[in-house]
CSV table of C-alpha atoms in Angstrom, one decimal:
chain,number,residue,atom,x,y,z
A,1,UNK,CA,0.0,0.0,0.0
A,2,UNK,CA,1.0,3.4,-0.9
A,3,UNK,CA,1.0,6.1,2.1
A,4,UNK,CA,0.3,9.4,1.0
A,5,UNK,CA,3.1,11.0,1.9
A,6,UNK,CA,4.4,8.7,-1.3
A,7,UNK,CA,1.5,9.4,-3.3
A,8,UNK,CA,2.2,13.4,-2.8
A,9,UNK,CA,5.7,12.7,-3.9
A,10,UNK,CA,4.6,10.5,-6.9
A,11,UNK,CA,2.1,13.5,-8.3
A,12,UNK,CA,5.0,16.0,-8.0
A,13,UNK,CA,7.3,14.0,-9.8
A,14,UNK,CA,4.5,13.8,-12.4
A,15,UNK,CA,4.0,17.8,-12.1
A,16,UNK,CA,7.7,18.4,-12.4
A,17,UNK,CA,7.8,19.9,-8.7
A,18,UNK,CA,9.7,17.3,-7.1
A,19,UNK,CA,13.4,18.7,-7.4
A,20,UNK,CA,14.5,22.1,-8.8
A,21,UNK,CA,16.3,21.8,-12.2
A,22,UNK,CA,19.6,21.1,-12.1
A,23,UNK,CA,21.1,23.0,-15.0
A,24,UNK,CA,19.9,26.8,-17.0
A,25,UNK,CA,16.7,26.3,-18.3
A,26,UNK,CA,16.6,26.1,-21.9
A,27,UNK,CA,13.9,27.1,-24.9
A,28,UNK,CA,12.9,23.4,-25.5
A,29,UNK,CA,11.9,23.6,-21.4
A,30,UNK,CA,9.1,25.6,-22.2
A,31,UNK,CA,7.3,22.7,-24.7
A,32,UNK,CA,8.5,20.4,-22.5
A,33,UNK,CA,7.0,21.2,-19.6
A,34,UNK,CA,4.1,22.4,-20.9
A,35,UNK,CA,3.6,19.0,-22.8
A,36,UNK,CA,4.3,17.1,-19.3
A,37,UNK,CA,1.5,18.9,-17.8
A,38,UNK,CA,-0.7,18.5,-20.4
A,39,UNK,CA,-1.9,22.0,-20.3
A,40,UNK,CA,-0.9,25.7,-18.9
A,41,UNK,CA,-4.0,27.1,-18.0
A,42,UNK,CA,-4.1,31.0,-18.8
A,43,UNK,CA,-5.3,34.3,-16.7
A,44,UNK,CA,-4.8,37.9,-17.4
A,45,UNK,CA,-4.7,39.2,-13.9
A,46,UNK,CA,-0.7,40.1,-13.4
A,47,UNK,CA,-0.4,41.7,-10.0
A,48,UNK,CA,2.7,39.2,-10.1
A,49,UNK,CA,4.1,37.7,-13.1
A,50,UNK,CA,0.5,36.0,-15.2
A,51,UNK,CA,0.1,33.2,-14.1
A,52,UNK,CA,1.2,30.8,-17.1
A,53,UNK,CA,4.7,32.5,-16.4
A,54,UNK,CA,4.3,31.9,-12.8
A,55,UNK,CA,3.6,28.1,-13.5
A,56,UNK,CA,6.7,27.4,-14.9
A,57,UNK,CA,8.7,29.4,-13.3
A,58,UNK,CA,8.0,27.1,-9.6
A,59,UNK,CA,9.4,24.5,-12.6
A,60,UNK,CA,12.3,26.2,-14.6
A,61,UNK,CA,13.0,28.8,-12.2
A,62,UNK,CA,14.8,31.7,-14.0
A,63,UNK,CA,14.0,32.0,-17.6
A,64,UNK,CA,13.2,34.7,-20.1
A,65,UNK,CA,9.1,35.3,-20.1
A,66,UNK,CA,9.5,35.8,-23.5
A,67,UNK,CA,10.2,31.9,-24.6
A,68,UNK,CA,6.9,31.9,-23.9
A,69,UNK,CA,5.5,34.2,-26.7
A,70,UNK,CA,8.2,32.8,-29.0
A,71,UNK,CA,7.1,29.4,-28.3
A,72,UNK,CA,4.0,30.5,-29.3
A,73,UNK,CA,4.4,32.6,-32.4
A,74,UNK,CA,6.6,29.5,-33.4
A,75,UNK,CA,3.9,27.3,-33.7
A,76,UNK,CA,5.6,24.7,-31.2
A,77,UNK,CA,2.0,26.0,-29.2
A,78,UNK,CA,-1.5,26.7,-29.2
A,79,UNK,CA,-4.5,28.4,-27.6
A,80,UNK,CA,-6.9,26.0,-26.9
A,81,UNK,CA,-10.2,25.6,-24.9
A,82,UNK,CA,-9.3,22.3,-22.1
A,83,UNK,CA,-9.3,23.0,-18.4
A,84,UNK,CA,-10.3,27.0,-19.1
A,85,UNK,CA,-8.4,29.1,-21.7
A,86,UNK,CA,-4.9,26.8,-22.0
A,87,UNK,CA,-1.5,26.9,-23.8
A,88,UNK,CA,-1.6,22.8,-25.2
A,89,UNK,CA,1.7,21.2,-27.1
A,90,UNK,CA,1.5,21.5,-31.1
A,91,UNK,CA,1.4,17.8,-31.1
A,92,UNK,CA,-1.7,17.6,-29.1
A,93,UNK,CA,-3.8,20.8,-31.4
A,94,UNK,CA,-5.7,18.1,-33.4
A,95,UNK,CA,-7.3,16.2,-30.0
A,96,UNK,CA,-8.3,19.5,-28.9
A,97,UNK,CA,-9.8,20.6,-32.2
A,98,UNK,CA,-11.6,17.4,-33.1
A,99,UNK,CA,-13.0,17.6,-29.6
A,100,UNK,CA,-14.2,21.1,-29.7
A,101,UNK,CA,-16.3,19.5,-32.6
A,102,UNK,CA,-17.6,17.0,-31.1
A,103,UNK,CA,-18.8,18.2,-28.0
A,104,UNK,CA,-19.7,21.5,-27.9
A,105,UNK,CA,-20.7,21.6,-24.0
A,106,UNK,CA,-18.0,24.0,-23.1
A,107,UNK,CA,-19.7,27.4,-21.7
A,108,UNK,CA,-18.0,29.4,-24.0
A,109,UNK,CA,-18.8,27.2,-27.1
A,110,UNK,CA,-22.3,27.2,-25.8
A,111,UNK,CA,-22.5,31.3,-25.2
A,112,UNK,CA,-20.2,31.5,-28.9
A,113,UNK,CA,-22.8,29.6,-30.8
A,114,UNK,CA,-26.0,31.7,-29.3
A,115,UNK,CA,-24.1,35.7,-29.5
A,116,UNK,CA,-23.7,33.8,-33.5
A,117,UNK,CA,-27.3,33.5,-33.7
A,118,UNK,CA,-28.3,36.2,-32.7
A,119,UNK,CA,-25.4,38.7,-34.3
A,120,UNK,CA,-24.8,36.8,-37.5
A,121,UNK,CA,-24.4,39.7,-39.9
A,122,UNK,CA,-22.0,41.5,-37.7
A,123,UNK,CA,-19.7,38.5,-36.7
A,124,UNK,CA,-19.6,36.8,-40.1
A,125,UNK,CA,-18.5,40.8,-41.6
A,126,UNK,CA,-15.6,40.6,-38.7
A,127,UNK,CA,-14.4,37.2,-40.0
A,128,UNK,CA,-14.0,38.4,-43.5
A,129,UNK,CA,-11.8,41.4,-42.3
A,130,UNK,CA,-9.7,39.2,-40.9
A,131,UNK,CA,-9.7,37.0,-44.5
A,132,UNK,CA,-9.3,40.3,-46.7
A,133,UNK,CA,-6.9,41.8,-44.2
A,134,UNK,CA,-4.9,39.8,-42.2
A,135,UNK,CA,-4.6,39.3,-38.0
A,136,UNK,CA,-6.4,41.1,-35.6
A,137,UNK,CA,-6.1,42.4,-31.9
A,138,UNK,CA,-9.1,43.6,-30.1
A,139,UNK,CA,-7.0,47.0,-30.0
A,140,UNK,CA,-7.6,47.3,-33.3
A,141,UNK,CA,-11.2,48.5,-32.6
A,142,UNK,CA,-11.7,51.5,-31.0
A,143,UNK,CA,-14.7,51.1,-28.3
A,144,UNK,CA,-17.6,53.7,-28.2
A,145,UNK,CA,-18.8,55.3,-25.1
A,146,UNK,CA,-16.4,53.3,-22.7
A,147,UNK,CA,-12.9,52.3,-21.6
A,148,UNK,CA,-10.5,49.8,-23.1
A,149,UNK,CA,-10.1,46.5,-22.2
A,150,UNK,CA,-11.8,43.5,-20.1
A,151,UNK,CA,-14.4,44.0,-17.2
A,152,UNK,CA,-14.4,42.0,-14.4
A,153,UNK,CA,-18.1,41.0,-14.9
A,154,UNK,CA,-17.3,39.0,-18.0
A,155,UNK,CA,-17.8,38.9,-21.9
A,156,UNK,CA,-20.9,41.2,-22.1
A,157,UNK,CA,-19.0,44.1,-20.7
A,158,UNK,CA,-16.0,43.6,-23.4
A,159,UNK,CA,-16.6,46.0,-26.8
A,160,UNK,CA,-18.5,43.9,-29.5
A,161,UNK,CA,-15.4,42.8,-31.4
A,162,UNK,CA,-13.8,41.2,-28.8
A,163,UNK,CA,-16.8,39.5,-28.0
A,164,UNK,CA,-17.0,38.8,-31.6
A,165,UNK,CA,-13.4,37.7,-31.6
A,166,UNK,CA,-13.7,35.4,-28.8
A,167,UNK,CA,-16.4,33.7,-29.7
A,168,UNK,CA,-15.2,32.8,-33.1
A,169,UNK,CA,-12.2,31.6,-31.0
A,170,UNK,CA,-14.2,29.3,-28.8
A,171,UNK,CA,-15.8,28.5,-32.1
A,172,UNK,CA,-12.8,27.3,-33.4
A,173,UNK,CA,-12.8,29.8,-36.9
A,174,UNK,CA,-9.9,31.5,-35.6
A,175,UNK,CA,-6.8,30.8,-33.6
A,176,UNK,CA,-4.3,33.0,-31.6
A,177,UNK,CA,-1.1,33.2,-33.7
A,178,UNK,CA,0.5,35.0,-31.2
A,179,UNK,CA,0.8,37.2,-28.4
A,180,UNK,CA,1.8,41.0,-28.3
A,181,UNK,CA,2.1,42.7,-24.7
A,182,UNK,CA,-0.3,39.2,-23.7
A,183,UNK,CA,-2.7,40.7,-25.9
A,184,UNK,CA,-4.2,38.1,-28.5
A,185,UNK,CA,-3.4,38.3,-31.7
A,186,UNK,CA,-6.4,36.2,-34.0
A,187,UNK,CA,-5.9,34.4,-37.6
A,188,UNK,CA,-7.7,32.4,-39.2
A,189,UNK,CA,-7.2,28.6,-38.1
A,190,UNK,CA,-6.0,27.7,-41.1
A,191,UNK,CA,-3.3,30.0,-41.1
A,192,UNK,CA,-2.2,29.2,-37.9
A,193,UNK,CA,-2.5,25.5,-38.0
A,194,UNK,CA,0.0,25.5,-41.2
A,195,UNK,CA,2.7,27.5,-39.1
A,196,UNK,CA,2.4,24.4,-36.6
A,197,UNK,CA,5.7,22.5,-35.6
A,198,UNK,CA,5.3,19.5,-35.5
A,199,UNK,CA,2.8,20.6,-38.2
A,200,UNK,CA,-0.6,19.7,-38.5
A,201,UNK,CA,-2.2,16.7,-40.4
A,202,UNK,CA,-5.5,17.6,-42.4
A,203,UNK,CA,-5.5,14.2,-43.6
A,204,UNK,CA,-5.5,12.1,-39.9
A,205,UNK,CA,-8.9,10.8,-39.5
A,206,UNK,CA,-10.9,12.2,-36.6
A,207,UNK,CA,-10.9,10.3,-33.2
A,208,UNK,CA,-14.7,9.3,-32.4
A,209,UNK,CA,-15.7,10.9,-28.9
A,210,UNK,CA,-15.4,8.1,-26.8
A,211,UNK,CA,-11.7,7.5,-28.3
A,212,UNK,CA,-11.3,11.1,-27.3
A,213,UNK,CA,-12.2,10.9,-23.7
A,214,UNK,CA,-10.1,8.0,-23.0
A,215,UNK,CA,-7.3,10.1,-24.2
A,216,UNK,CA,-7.9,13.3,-22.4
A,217,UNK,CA,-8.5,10.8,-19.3
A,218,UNK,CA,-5.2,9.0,-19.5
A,219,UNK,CA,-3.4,12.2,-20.6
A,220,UNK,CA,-5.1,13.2,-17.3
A,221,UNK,CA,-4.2,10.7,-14.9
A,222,UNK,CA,-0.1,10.8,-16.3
A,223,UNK,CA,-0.1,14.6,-15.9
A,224,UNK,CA,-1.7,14.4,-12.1
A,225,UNK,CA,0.8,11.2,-11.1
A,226,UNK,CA,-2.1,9.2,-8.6
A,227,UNK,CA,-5.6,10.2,-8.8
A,228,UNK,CA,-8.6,9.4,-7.4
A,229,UNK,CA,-11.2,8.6,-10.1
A,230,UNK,CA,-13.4,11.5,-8.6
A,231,UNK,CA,-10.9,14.2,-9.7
A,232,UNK,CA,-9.9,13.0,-13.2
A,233,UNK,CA,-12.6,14.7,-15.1
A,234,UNK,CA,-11.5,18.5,-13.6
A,235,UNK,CA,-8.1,18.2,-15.5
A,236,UNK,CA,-10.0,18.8,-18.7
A,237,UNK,CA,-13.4,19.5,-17.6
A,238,UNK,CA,-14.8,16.3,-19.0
A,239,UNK,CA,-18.9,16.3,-18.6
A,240,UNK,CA,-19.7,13.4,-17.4
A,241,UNK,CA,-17.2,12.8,-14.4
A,242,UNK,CA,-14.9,9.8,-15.1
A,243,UNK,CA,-16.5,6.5,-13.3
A,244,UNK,CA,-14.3,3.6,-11.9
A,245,UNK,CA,-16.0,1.3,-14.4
A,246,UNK,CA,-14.8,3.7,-17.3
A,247,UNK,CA,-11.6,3.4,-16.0
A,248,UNK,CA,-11.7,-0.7,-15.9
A,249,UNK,CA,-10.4,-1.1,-19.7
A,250,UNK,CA,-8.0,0.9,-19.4
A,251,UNK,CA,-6.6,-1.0,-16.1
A,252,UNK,CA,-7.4,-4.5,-18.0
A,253,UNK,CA,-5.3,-3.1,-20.9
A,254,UNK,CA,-2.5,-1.9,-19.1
A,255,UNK,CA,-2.7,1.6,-19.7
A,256,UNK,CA,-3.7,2.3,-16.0
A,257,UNK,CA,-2.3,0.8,-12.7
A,258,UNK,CA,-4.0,0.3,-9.8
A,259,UNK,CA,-2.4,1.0,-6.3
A,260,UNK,CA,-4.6,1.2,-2.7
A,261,UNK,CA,-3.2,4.5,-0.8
A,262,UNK,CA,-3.5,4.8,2.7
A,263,UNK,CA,-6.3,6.7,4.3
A,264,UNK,CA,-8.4,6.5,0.4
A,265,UNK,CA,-11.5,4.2,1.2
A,266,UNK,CA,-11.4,4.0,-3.3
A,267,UNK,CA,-8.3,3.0,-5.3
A,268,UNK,CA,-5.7,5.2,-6.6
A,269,UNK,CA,-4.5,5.3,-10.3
A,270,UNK,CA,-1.3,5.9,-12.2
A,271,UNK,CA,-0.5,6.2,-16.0
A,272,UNK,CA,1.7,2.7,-16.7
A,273,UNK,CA,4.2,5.7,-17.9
A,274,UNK,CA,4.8,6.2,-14.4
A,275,UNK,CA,5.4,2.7,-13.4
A,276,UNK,CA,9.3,3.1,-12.6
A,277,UNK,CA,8.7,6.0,-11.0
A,278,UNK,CA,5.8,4.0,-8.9
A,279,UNK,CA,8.2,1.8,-7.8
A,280,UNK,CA,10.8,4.1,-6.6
A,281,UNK,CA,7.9,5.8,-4.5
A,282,UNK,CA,6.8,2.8,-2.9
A,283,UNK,CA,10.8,1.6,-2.2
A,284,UNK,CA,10.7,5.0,-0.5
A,285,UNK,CA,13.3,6.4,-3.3
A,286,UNK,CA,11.7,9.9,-4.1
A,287,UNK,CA,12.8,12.8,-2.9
A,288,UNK,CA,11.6,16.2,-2.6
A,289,UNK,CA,13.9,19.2,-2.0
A,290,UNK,CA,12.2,21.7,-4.2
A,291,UNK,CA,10.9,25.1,-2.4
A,292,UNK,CA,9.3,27.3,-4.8
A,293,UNK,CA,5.7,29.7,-4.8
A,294,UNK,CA,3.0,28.5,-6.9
A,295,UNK,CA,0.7,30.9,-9.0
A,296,UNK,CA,-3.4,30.3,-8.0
A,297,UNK,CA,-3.8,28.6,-10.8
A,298,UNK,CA,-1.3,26.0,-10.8
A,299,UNK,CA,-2.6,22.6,-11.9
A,300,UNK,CA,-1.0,21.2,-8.5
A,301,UNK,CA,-4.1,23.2,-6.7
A,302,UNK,CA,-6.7,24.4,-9.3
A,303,UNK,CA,-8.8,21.1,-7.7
A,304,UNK,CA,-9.6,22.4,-4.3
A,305,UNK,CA,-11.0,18.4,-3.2
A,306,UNK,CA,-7.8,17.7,-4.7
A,307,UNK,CA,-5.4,19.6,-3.1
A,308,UNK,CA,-7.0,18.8,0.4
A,309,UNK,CA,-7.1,15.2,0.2
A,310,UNK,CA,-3.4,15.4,-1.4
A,311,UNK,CA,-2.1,17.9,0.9
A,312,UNK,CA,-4.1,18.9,3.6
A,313,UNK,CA,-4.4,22.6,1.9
A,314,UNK,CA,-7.5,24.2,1.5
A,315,UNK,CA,-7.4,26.6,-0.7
A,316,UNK,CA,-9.8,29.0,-1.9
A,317,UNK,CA,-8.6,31.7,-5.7
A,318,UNK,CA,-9.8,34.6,-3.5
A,319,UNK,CA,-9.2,37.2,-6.2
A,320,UNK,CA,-12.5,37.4,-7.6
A,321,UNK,CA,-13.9,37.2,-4.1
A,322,UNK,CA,-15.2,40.5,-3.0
A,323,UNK,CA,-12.6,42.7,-0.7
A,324,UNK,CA,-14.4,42.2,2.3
A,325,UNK,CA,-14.8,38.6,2.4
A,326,UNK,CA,-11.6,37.7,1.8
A,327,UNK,CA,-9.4,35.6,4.2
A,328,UNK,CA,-6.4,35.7,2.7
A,329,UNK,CA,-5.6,37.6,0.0
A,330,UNK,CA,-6.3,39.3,-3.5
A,331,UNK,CA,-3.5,37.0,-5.6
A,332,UNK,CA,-2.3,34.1,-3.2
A,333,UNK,CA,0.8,32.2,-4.1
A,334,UNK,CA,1.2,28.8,-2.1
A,335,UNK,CA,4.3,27.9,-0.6
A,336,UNK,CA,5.9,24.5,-1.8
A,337,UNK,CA,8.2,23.3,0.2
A,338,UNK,CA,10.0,19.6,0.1
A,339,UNK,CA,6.9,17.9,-0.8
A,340,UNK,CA,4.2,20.2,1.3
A,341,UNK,CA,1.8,23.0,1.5
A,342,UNK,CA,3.4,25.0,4.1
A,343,UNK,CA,1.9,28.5,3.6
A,344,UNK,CA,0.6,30.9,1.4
A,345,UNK,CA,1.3,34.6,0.7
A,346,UNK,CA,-0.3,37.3,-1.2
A,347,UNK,CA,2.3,39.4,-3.3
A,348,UNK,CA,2.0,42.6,-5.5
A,349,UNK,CA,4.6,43.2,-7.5
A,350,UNK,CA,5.7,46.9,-7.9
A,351,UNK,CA,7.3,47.0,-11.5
A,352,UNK,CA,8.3,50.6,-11.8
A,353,UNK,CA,9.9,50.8,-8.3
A,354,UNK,CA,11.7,47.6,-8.4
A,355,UNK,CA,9.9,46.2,-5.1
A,356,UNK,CA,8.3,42.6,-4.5
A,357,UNK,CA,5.8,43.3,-2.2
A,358,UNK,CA,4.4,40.5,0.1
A,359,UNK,CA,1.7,41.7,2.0
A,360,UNK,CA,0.7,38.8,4.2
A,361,UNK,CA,2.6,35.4,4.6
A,362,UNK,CA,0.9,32.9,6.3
A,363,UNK,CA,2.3,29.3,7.5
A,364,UNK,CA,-0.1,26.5,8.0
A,365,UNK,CA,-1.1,25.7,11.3
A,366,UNK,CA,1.1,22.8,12.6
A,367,UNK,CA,4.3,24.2,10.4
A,368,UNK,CA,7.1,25.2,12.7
A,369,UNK,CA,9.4,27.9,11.2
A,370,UNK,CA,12.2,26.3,11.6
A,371,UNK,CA,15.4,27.6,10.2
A,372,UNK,CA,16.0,25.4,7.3
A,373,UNK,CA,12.1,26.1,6.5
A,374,UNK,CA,12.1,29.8,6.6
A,375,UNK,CA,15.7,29.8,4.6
A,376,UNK,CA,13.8,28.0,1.9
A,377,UNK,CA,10.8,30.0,1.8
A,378,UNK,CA,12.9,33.4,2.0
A,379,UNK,CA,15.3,32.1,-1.0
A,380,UNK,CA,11.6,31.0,-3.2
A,381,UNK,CA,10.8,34.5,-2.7
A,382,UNK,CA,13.8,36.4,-3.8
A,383,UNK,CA,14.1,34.0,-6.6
A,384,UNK,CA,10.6,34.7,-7.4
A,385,UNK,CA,11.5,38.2,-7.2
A,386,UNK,CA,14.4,38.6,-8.4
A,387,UNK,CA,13.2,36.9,-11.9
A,388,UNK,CA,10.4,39.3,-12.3
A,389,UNK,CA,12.3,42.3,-12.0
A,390,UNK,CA,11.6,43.7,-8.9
A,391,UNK,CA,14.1,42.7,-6.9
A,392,UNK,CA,13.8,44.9,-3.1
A,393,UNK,CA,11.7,42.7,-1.5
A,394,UNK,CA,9.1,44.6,0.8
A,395,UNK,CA,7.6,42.1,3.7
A,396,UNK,CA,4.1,43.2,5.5
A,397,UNK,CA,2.6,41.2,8.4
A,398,UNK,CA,3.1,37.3,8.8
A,399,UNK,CA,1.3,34.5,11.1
A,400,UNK,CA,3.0,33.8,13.2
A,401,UNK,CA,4.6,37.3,14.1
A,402,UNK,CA,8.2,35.7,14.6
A,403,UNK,CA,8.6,34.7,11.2
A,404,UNK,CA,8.8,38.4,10.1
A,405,UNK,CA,12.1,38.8,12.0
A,406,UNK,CA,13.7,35.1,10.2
A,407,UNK,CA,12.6,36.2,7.0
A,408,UNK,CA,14.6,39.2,7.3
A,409,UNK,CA,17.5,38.5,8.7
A,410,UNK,CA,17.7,35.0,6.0
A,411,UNK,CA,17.3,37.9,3.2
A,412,UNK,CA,20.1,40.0,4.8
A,413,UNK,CA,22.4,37.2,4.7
A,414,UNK,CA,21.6,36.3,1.0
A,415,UNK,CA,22.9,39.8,0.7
């Protein structure tokens, strides 16, 4: 039997979050990581680095943003509709497209096909700009009677072409070619699914939609490491959830394993991908020594059940919880440390001054800040900081009280 200290180790080996990498990150990290994940799930909100950024830098640590873009405009990545709005592997554009065909039960397909309906004329004439003139940006449209840009109440409050945009987007008629200050830059599909690399087949026959869940499910169950069958259909917000007797082919074909983890009263599962690295977890031969801060939307803790059955964390994206109401924090990072959940902190960054600002740091209860611990954590932040460009850290209040003081003094002797 696995214990779950072993099965937390096993799903951050399988996130890339056990160990720090041991060498410079490179260019080919980027698709790499991203591929090993399965997706990198994307948000606009950047009081810190945006989160896609943030996600692998807990993995590569410091890297240019910018590989990012490239990787995009070089077609080695796409913008796809999965989890929510998601970077996805070249390789894997044709799964996602044939699947965006075949379901259709995605909220924004659903609310792209009825603002279609019912603004036809004006979305079809926006589609053959883009044909007769080449890329767009919603910049490109000046809005009447308001301000720039994206509302926090959702699509209704955006200008009509970006609405328009969008939903052809989640409609699958265009495609972001790439990225320009992490605005979206739209193409036709066809456009960008030539510039593809590994490039796309138009010939390869379509996967039927039962062939197509059991993909996304074992891509789902190799990017989490051990799962519970309950949390497999969050990874790519599959509709219905995923069923142990769905998942008793797969087991019967070898595709899945099987393994009973202490305190689970249902089985855990793990891609046969994973099977050495199984092994080494249940000999008690993985080891974590990674520290790092995780953006809110990290795969490791987008599933709240997930995250605190896994780890004990609960855990709660508090930025689109109203000021008043929140416990926390408006962006909360969670602290990784050596294979735990140790604490959480809620950061601005100051970009024009140069300052990090963490206004809050909180430790678990039960976490003792213990030297080693609180060296760890203050080195995660500077790193953190230091790669973002804003490199004076600036340090608020902390629970408990003492660990203000430690953090300090660890910071000072970094120099």
């Amino acid at each position: 039997m696995m214990s779950l200290a072993q099965a937390r180790l096993l799903q951050l080996s399988a996130q890339g979050l056990l160990q720090p990498l041991r060498r410079r990150p490179r260019r080919s990290d980027i698709v790499t990581t991203i591929e090993r994940m399965r997706l990198l799930q994307i948000d606009t909100i950047h009081v810190v680095a945006r989160s896609p950024y943030l996600v692998l830098h807990s993995r590569l640590g410091d890297y240019p943003m910018a590989w990012l873009d490239e990787a995009l405009a070089q077609g080695q990545l796409a913008e796809c509709w999965a989890h929510e709005a998601c970077f996805v592997g070249a390789a894997d554009v044709g799964l996602h497209r044939d699947w965006l065909d075949q379901r259709g039960n995605h909220w924004a397909h659903r609310h792209a096909q009825r603002m279609h309906r019912e603004q036809r004329a004006d979305m079809d004439a926006l589609l053959d700009g883009i044909r007769a003139s080449g890329p767009a940006r919603a910049v490109d449209f000046s809005r009447k009677g308001g301000s720039e840009g994206i509302a926090k109440t959702g699509w209704w409050e955006w200008k009509p072409e970006k609405r328009w945009l969008e939903a052809w987007f989640a409609l699958g008629e265009l495609m972001v070619a790439r990225r320009e200050n992490f605005q979206r830059v739209y193409d036709l599909a066809a456009n960008v699914l030539a510039r593809l690399d590994p490039p796309f087949d138009t010939t390869a026959d379509k996967l039927s939609a039962v062939h197509l869940r059991q993909r996304f499910i074992l891509d789902s169950v190799r990017a989490l490491g051990v799962t519970q069958a309950d949390w497999i259909a969050d990874y790519y917000r599959l509709k219905p959830a995923v069923a142990e007797s769905e998942l008793a082919p797969l087991l019967a074909r070898g595709e899945l394993l099987s393994v009973p983890v202490q305190g689970w009263k249902v089985p855990g599962y793990v891609h046969c991908d994973h099977a050495d690295v199984l092994k080494k977890a249940l000999q008690g031969r993985l080891r974590a020594t990674h520290t790092t801060l995780l953006s809110p939307f990290d795969p490791l803790v987008w599933d709240r059940a997930r995250a605190r059955a896994m780890f004990d964390f609960e855990y709660t994206i508090e930025c689109y919880t109203p000021a008043a109401k929140r416990h926390y924090g408006y962006f909360v990072l969670p602290i990784l440390h050596r294979g735990r959940l140790v604490g959480r902190l809620d950061a601005k960054a100051h970009r024009g001054d140069g300052v990090f600002e963490v206004k809050a740091l909180f430790l678990e209860s039960g976490v003792i800040p213990e030297p080693p611990l609180v060296q760890a954590v203050a080195a995660a932040i500077a790193a953190t900081a230091h790669w973002h460009g804003t490199p004076e850290v600036k340090l608020g209040r902390t629970q408990p009280a003492t660990v203000a003081k430690a953090l300090r003094v660890a910071w000072r002797e970094m120099g």
